[in-house]
Short mmCIF file of C-alpha atoms in Angstrom, two decimals:
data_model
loop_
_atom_site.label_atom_id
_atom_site.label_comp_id
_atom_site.label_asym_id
_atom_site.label_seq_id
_atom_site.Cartn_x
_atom_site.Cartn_y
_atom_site.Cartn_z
CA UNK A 1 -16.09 9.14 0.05
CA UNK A 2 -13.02 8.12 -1.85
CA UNK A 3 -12.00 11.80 -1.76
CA UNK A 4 -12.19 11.23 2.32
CA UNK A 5 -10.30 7.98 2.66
CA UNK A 6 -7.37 9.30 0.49
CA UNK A 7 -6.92 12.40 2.37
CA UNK A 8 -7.46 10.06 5.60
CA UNK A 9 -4.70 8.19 4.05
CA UNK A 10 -2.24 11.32 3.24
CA UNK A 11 -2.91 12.72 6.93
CA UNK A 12 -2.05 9.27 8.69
CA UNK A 13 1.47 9.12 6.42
CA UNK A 14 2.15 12.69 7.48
CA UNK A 15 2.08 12.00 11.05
CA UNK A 16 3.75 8.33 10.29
CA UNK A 17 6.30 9.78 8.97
CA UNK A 18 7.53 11.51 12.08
CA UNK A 19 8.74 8.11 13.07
CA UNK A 20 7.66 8.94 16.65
CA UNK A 21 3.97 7.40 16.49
CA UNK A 22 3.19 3.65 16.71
CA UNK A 23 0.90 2.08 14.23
CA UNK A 24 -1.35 1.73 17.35
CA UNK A 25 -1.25 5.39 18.07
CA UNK A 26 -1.95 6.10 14.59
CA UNK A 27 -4.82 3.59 14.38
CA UNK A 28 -6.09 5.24 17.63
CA UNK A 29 -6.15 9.10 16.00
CA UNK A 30 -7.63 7.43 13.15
CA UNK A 31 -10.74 6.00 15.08
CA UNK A 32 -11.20 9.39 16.89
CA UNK A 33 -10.96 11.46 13.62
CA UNK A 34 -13.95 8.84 12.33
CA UNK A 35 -15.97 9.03 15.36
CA UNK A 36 -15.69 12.85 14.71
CA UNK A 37 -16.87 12.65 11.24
CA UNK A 38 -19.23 10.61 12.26
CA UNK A 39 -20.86 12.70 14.92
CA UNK A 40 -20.77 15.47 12.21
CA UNK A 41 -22.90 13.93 10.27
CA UNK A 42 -26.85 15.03 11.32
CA UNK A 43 -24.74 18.75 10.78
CA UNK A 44 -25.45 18.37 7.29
CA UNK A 45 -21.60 19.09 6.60
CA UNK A 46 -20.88 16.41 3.89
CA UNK A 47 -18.03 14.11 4.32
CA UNK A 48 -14.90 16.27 3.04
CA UNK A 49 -16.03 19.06 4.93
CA UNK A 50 -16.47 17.06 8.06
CA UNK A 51 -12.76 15.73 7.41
CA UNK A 52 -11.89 19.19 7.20
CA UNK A 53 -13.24 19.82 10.95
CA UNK A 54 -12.07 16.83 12.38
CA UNK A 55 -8.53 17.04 11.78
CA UNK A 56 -8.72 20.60 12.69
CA UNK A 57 -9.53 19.70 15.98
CA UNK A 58 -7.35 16.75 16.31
CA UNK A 59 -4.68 19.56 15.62
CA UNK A 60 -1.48 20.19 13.50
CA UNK A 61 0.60 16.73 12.76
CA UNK A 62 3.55 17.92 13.48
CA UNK A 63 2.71 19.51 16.75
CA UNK A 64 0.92 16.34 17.84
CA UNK A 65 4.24 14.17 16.62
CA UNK A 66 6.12 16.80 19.04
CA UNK A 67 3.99 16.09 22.13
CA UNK A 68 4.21 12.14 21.32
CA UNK A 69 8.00 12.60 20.78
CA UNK A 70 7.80 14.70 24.75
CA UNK A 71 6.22 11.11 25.73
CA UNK A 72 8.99 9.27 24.32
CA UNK A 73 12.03 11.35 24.32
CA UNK A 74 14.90 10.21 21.94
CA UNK A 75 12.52 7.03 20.34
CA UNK A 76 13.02 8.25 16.65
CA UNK A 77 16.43 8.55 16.64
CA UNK A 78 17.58 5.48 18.55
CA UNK A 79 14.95 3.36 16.18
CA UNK A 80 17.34 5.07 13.41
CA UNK A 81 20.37 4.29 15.57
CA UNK A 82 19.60 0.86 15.75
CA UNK A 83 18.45 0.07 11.97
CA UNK A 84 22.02 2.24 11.32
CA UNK A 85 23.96 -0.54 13.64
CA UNK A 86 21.97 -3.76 12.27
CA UNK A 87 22.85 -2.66 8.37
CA UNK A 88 26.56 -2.00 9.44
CA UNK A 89 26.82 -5.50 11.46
CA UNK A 90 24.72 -6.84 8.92
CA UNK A 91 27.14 -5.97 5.74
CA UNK A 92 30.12 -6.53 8.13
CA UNK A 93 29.84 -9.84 8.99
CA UNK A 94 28.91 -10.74 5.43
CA UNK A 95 31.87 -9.68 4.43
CA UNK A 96 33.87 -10.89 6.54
CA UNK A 97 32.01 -14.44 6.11
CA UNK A 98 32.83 -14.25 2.44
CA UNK A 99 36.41 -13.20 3.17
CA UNK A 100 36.95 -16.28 5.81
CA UNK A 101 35.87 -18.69 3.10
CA UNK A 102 38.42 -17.11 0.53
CA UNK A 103 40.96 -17.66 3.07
CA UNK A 104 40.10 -21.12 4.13
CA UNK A 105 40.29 -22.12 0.65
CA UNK A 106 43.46 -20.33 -0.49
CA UNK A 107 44.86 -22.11 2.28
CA UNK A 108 43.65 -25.02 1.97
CA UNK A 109 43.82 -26.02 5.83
CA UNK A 110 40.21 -27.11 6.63
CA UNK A 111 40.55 -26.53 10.44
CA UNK A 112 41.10 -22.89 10.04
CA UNK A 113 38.51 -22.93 7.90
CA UNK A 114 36.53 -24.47 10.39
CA UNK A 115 37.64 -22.52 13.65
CA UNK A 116 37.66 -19.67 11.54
CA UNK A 117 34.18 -19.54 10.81
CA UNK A 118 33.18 -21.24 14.16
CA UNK A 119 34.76 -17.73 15.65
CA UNK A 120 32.57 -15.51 13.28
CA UNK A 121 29.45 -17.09 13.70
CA UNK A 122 30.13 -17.20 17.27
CA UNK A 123 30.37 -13.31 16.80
CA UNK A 124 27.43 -13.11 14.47
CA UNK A 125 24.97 -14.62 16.96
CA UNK A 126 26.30 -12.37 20.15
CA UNK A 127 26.38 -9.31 17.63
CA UNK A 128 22.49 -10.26 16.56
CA UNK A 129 21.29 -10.81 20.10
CA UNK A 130 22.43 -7.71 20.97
CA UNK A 131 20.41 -5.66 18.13
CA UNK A 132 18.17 -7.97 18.82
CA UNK A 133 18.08 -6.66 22.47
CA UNK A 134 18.49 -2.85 21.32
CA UNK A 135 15.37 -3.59 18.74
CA UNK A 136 12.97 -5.20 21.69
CA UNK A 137 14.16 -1.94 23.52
CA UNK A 138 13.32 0.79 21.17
CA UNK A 139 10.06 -1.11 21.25
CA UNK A 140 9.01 -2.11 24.77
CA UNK A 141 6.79 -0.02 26.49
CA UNK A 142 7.52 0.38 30.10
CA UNK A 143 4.78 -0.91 32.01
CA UNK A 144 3.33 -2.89 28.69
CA UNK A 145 2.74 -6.61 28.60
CA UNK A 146 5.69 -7.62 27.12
CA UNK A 147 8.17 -5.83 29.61
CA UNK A 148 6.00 -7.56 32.13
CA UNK A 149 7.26 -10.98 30.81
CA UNK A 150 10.54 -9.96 30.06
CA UNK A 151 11.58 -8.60 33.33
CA UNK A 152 12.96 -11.74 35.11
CA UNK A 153 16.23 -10.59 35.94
CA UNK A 154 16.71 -7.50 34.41
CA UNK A 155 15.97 -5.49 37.02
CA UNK A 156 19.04 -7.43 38.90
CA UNK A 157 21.35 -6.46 35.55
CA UNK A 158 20.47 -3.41 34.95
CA UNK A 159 21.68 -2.50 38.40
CA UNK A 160 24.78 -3.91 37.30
CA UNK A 161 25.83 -2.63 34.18
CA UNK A 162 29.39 -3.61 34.72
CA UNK A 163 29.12 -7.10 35.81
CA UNK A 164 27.21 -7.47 32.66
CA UNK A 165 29.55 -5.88 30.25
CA UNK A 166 32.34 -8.01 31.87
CA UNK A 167 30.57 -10.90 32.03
CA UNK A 168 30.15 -11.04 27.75
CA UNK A 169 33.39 -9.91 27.30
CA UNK A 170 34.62 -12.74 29.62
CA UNK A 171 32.81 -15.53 28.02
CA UNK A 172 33.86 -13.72 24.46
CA UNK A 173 36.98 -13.79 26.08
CA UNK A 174 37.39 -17.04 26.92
CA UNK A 175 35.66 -18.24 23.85
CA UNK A 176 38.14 -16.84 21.15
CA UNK A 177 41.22 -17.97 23.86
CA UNK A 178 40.36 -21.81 23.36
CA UNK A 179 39.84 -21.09 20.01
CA UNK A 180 43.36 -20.10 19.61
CA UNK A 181 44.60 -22.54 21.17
CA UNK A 182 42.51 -25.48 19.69
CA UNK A 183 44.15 -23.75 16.38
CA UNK A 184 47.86 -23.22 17.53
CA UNK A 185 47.52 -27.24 18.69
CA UNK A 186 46.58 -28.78 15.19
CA UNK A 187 47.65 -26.27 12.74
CA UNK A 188 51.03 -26.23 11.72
CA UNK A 189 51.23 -22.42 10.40
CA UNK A 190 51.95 -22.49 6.47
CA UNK A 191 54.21 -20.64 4.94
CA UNK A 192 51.18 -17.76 3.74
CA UNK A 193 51.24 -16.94 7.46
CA UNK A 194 50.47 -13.43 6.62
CA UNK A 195 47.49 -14.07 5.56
CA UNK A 196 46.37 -16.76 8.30
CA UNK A 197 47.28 -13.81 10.85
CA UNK A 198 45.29 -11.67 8.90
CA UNK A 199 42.29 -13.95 8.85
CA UNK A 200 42.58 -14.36 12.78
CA UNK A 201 43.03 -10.03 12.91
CA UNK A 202 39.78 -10.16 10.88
CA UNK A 203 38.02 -12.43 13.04
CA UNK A 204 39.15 -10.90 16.37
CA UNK A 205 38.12 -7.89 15.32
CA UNK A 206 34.64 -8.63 14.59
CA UNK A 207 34.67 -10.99 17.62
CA UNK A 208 35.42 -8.01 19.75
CA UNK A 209 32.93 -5.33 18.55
CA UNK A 210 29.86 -7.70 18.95
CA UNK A 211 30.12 -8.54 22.50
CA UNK A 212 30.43 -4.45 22.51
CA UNK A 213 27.40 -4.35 20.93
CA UNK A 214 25.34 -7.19 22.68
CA UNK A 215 26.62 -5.86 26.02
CA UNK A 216 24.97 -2.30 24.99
CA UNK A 217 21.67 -3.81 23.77
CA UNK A 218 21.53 -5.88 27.19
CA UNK A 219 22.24 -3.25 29.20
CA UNK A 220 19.43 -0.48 27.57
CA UNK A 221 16.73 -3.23 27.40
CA UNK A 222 17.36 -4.30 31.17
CA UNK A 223 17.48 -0.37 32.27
CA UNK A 224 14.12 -0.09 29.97
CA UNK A 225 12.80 -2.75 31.67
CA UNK A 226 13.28 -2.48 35.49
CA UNK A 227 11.74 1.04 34.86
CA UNK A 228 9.14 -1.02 33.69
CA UNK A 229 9.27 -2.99 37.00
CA UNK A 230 9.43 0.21 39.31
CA UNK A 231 5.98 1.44 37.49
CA UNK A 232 4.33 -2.12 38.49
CA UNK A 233 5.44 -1.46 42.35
CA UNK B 1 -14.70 32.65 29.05
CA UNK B 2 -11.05 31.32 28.14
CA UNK B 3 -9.36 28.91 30.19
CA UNK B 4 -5.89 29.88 29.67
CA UNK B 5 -3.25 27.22 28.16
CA UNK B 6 -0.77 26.46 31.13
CA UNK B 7 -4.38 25.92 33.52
CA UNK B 8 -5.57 23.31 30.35
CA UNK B 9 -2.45 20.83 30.29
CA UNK B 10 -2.13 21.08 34.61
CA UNK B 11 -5.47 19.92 34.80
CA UNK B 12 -4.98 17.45 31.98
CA UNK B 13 -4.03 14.76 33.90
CA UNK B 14 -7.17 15.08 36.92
CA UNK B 15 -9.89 15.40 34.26
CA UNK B 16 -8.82 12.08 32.32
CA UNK B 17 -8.44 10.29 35.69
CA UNK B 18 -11.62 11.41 36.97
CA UNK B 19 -14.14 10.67 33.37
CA UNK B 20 -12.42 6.90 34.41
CA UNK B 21 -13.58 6.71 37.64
CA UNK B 22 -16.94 6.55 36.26
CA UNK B 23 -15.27 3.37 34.22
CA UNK B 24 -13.80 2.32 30.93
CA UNK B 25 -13.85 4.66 27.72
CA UNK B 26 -11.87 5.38 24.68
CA UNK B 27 -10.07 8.88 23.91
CA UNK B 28 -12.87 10.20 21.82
CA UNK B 29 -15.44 9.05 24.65
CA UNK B 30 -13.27 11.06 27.46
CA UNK B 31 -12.97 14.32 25.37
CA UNK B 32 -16.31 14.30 24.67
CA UNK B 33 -17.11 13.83 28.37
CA UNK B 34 -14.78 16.38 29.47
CA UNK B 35 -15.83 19.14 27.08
CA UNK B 36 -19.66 18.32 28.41
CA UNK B 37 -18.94 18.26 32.16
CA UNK B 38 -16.96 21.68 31.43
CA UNK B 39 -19.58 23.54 29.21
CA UNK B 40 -17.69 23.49 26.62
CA UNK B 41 -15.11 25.97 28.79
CA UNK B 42 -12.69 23.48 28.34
CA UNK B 43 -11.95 22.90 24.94
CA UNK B 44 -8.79 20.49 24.25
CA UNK B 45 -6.92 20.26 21.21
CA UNK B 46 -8.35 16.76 21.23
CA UNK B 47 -5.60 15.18 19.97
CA UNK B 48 -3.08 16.07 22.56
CA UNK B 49 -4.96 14.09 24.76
CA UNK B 50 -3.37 10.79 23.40
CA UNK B 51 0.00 11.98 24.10
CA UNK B 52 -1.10 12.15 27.42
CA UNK B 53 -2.95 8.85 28.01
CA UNK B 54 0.41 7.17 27.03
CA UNK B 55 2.16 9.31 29.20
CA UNK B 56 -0.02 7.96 32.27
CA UNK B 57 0.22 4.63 30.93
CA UNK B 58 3.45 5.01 30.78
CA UNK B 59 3.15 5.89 34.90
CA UNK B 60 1.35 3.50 35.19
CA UNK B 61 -1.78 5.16 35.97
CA UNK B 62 -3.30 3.58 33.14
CA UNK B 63 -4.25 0.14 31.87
CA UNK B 64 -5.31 0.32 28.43
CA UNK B 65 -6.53 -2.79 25.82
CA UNK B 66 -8.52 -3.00 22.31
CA UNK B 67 -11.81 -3.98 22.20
CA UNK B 68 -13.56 -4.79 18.99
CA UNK B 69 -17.53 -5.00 19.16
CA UNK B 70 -19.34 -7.00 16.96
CA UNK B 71 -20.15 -4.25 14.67
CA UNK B 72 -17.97 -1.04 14.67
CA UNK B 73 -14.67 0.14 15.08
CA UNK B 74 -11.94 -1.18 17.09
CA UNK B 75 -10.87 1.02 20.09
CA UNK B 76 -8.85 1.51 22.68
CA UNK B 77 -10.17 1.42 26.36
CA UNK B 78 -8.41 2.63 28.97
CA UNK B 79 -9.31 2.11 32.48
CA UNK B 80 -7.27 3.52 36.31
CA UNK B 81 -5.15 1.19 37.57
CA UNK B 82 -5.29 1.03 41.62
CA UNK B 83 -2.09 3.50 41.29
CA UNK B 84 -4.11 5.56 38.80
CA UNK B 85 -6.72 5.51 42.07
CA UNK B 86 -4.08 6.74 44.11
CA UNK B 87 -2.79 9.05 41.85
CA UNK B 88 -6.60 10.99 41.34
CA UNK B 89 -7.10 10.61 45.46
CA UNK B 90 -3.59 13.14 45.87
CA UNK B 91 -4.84 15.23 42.71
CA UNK B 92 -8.19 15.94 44.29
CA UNK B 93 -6.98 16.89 47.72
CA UNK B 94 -4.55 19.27 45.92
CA UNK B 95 -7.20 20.84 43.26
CA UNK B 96 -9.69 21.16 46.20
CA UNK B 97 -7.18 22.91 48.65
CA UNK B 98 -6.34 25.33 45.91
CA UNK B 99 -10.52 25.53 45.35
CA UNK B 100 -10.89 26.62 49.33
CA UNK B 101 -7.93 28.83 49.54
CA UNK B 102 -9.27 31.07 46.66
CA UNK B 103 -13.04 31.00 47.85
CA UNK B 104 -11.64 32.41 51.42
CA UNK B 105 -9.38 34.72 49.50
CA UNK B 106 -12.71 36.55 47.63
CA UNK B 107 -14.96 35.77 50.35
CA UNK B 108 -14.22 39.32 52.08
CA UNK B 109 -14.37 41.06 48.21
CA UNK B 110 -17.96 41.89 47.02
CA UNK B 111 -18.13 40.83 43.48
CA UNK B 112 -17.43 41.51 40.27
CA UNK B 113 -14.30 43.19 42.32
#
């Protein structure tokens, strides 16, 4: 029995590994391949041999993860698409966290310290929604229960890609602008204004690729999910 | 007697909707079901049928939840969805037109031809 539940083990890792299958689809071929071993039984075959015949039937793992991948075209690589972007953003924005607070202190000028880091954890939140977004996509099944009670406005968005991607990079936009200002207004520049310049570079950098990013992640998840809607019609 | 491949997957989609008219059932139930109704002519590589239950999910054709019984092992039911209904009703009207247009096609032909 041991024997059985090990090679049960090695099989469901095999097709895991594929990246295609859910753990639901994998507990699903589980139950079937026990309810086959199961049915098996008054054969006389004992349990290893029974294994043997179930998973024969249930077929070759790596044609099965093909049809599942047919179901779900392009899931495995945008899940590894995704985890790729969420380490880079992830490392990014640390760094440039820890680089902000090296500058703030070397310059000693607590507001652009302050409007400095105000400006990259603006940018850290957008750039997290927005893997957030791309994550709930990669998951969301059209049609499932949780597009159901995402779908709100979505379906209006998705129809809109471009008044969506304008609409972050406006309020991004317009974010970083008073920013600016606010700084310009109460900072008189120091004399290390290369590196306050380069601080702001830094920051308007990152400030720039995250809306990028959450506008993306919006705009898949809302197209995911008005497909979703269409299905319900 | 063979059914060949290409006939297997087109009728796929008919036999699972039709084993749920009869009501709720699991994956392993509808196989089973199928492979009885057909004589055990029509022999899936069972699990290919999953792929396709999420596909009509997926349509919409499907609703599917877990259900854990008292003793036992958790499954997954699936049952049609009033599109699923709709879906079967334009299946069986085609399968059935096909049925008739061969039967009047051999009807002239004494047989084994």
């Amino acid at each position: 029995m041991a024997g059985v539940e090990q090679s049960l083990g090695e099989w469901r890792r095999s097709l895991a590994r594929s990246g295609v299958l859910s753990e639901e689809d994998l507990d699903e071929l589980e139950t079937h391949v026990r309810d086959t071993i199961e049915d098996l039984e008054p054969t006389g075959l004992s349990q290893e041999e029974a294994l043997l015949v179930a998973l024969r039937r249930v077929g070759d793992p790596s044609l099965l993860a093909v049809e599942f991948e047919k179901v779900r075209p392009g899931l495995a690589w945008a899940r590894r698409f995704y985890w790729m972007i969420a380490g880079v953003l992830t490392f990014g924005l640390l760094w440039q966290g820890a680089k902000l607070l090296i500058y703030s202190s070397a310059l000693g000028a607590s507001i652009v310290g302050l409007s400095a880091a105000a400006g990259a954890i603006a940018a850290l939140v957008l750039a997290l929604g927005g893997v957030a977004a791309v994550m709930i996509h990669s998951t969301v099944r059209p049609g499932g229960r949780l597009a159901r009670r995402l779908q709100g406005g979505a379906g209006w968005l998705s129809k809109r890609p471009f008044v969506c991607g304008v609409g972050i990079l406006a309020a991004t936009g317009a974010a970083s602008l008073a920013g600016n200002l606010t700084l310009a207004r109460f900072v008189h520049f120091p004399a290390e204004a290369g590196s306050l310049s380069e601080a702001l570079f830094e920051v308007a950098l990152v400030a720039s690729v995250s809306p990028l990013i959450a506008a993306l992640g919006l705009f898949l998840l809302a197209r995911r999910l008005s497909r979703g809607a269409e299905l319900q019609t | 007697m063979k059914i060949d491949k290409e006939l297997i997957a087109a009728s796929t989609t008919p036999l699972i909707l039709s084993v749920l008219l009869e009501g709720e059932s699991y994956g392993y139930e509808i196989i089973k079901k199928v492979k009885e109704a057909s004589g055990a002519t029509i022999d899936w590589s069972e699990g290919m049928v999953y792929p396709a239950l999420r596909r009509l999910e997926d349509q919409g054709l499907l609703e599917a939840r877990w259900v854990t019984p008292e003793s036992g092992r958790r499954r997954r039911y699936y049952s049609l969805t009033p599109k699923g209904r709709k879906a079967l009703a334009a299946e069986r009207q085609a399968w059935l037109s096909v049925h008739s247009t061969l039967t009047r096609l051999w009807r002239p032909h004494p047989w084994p031809a």
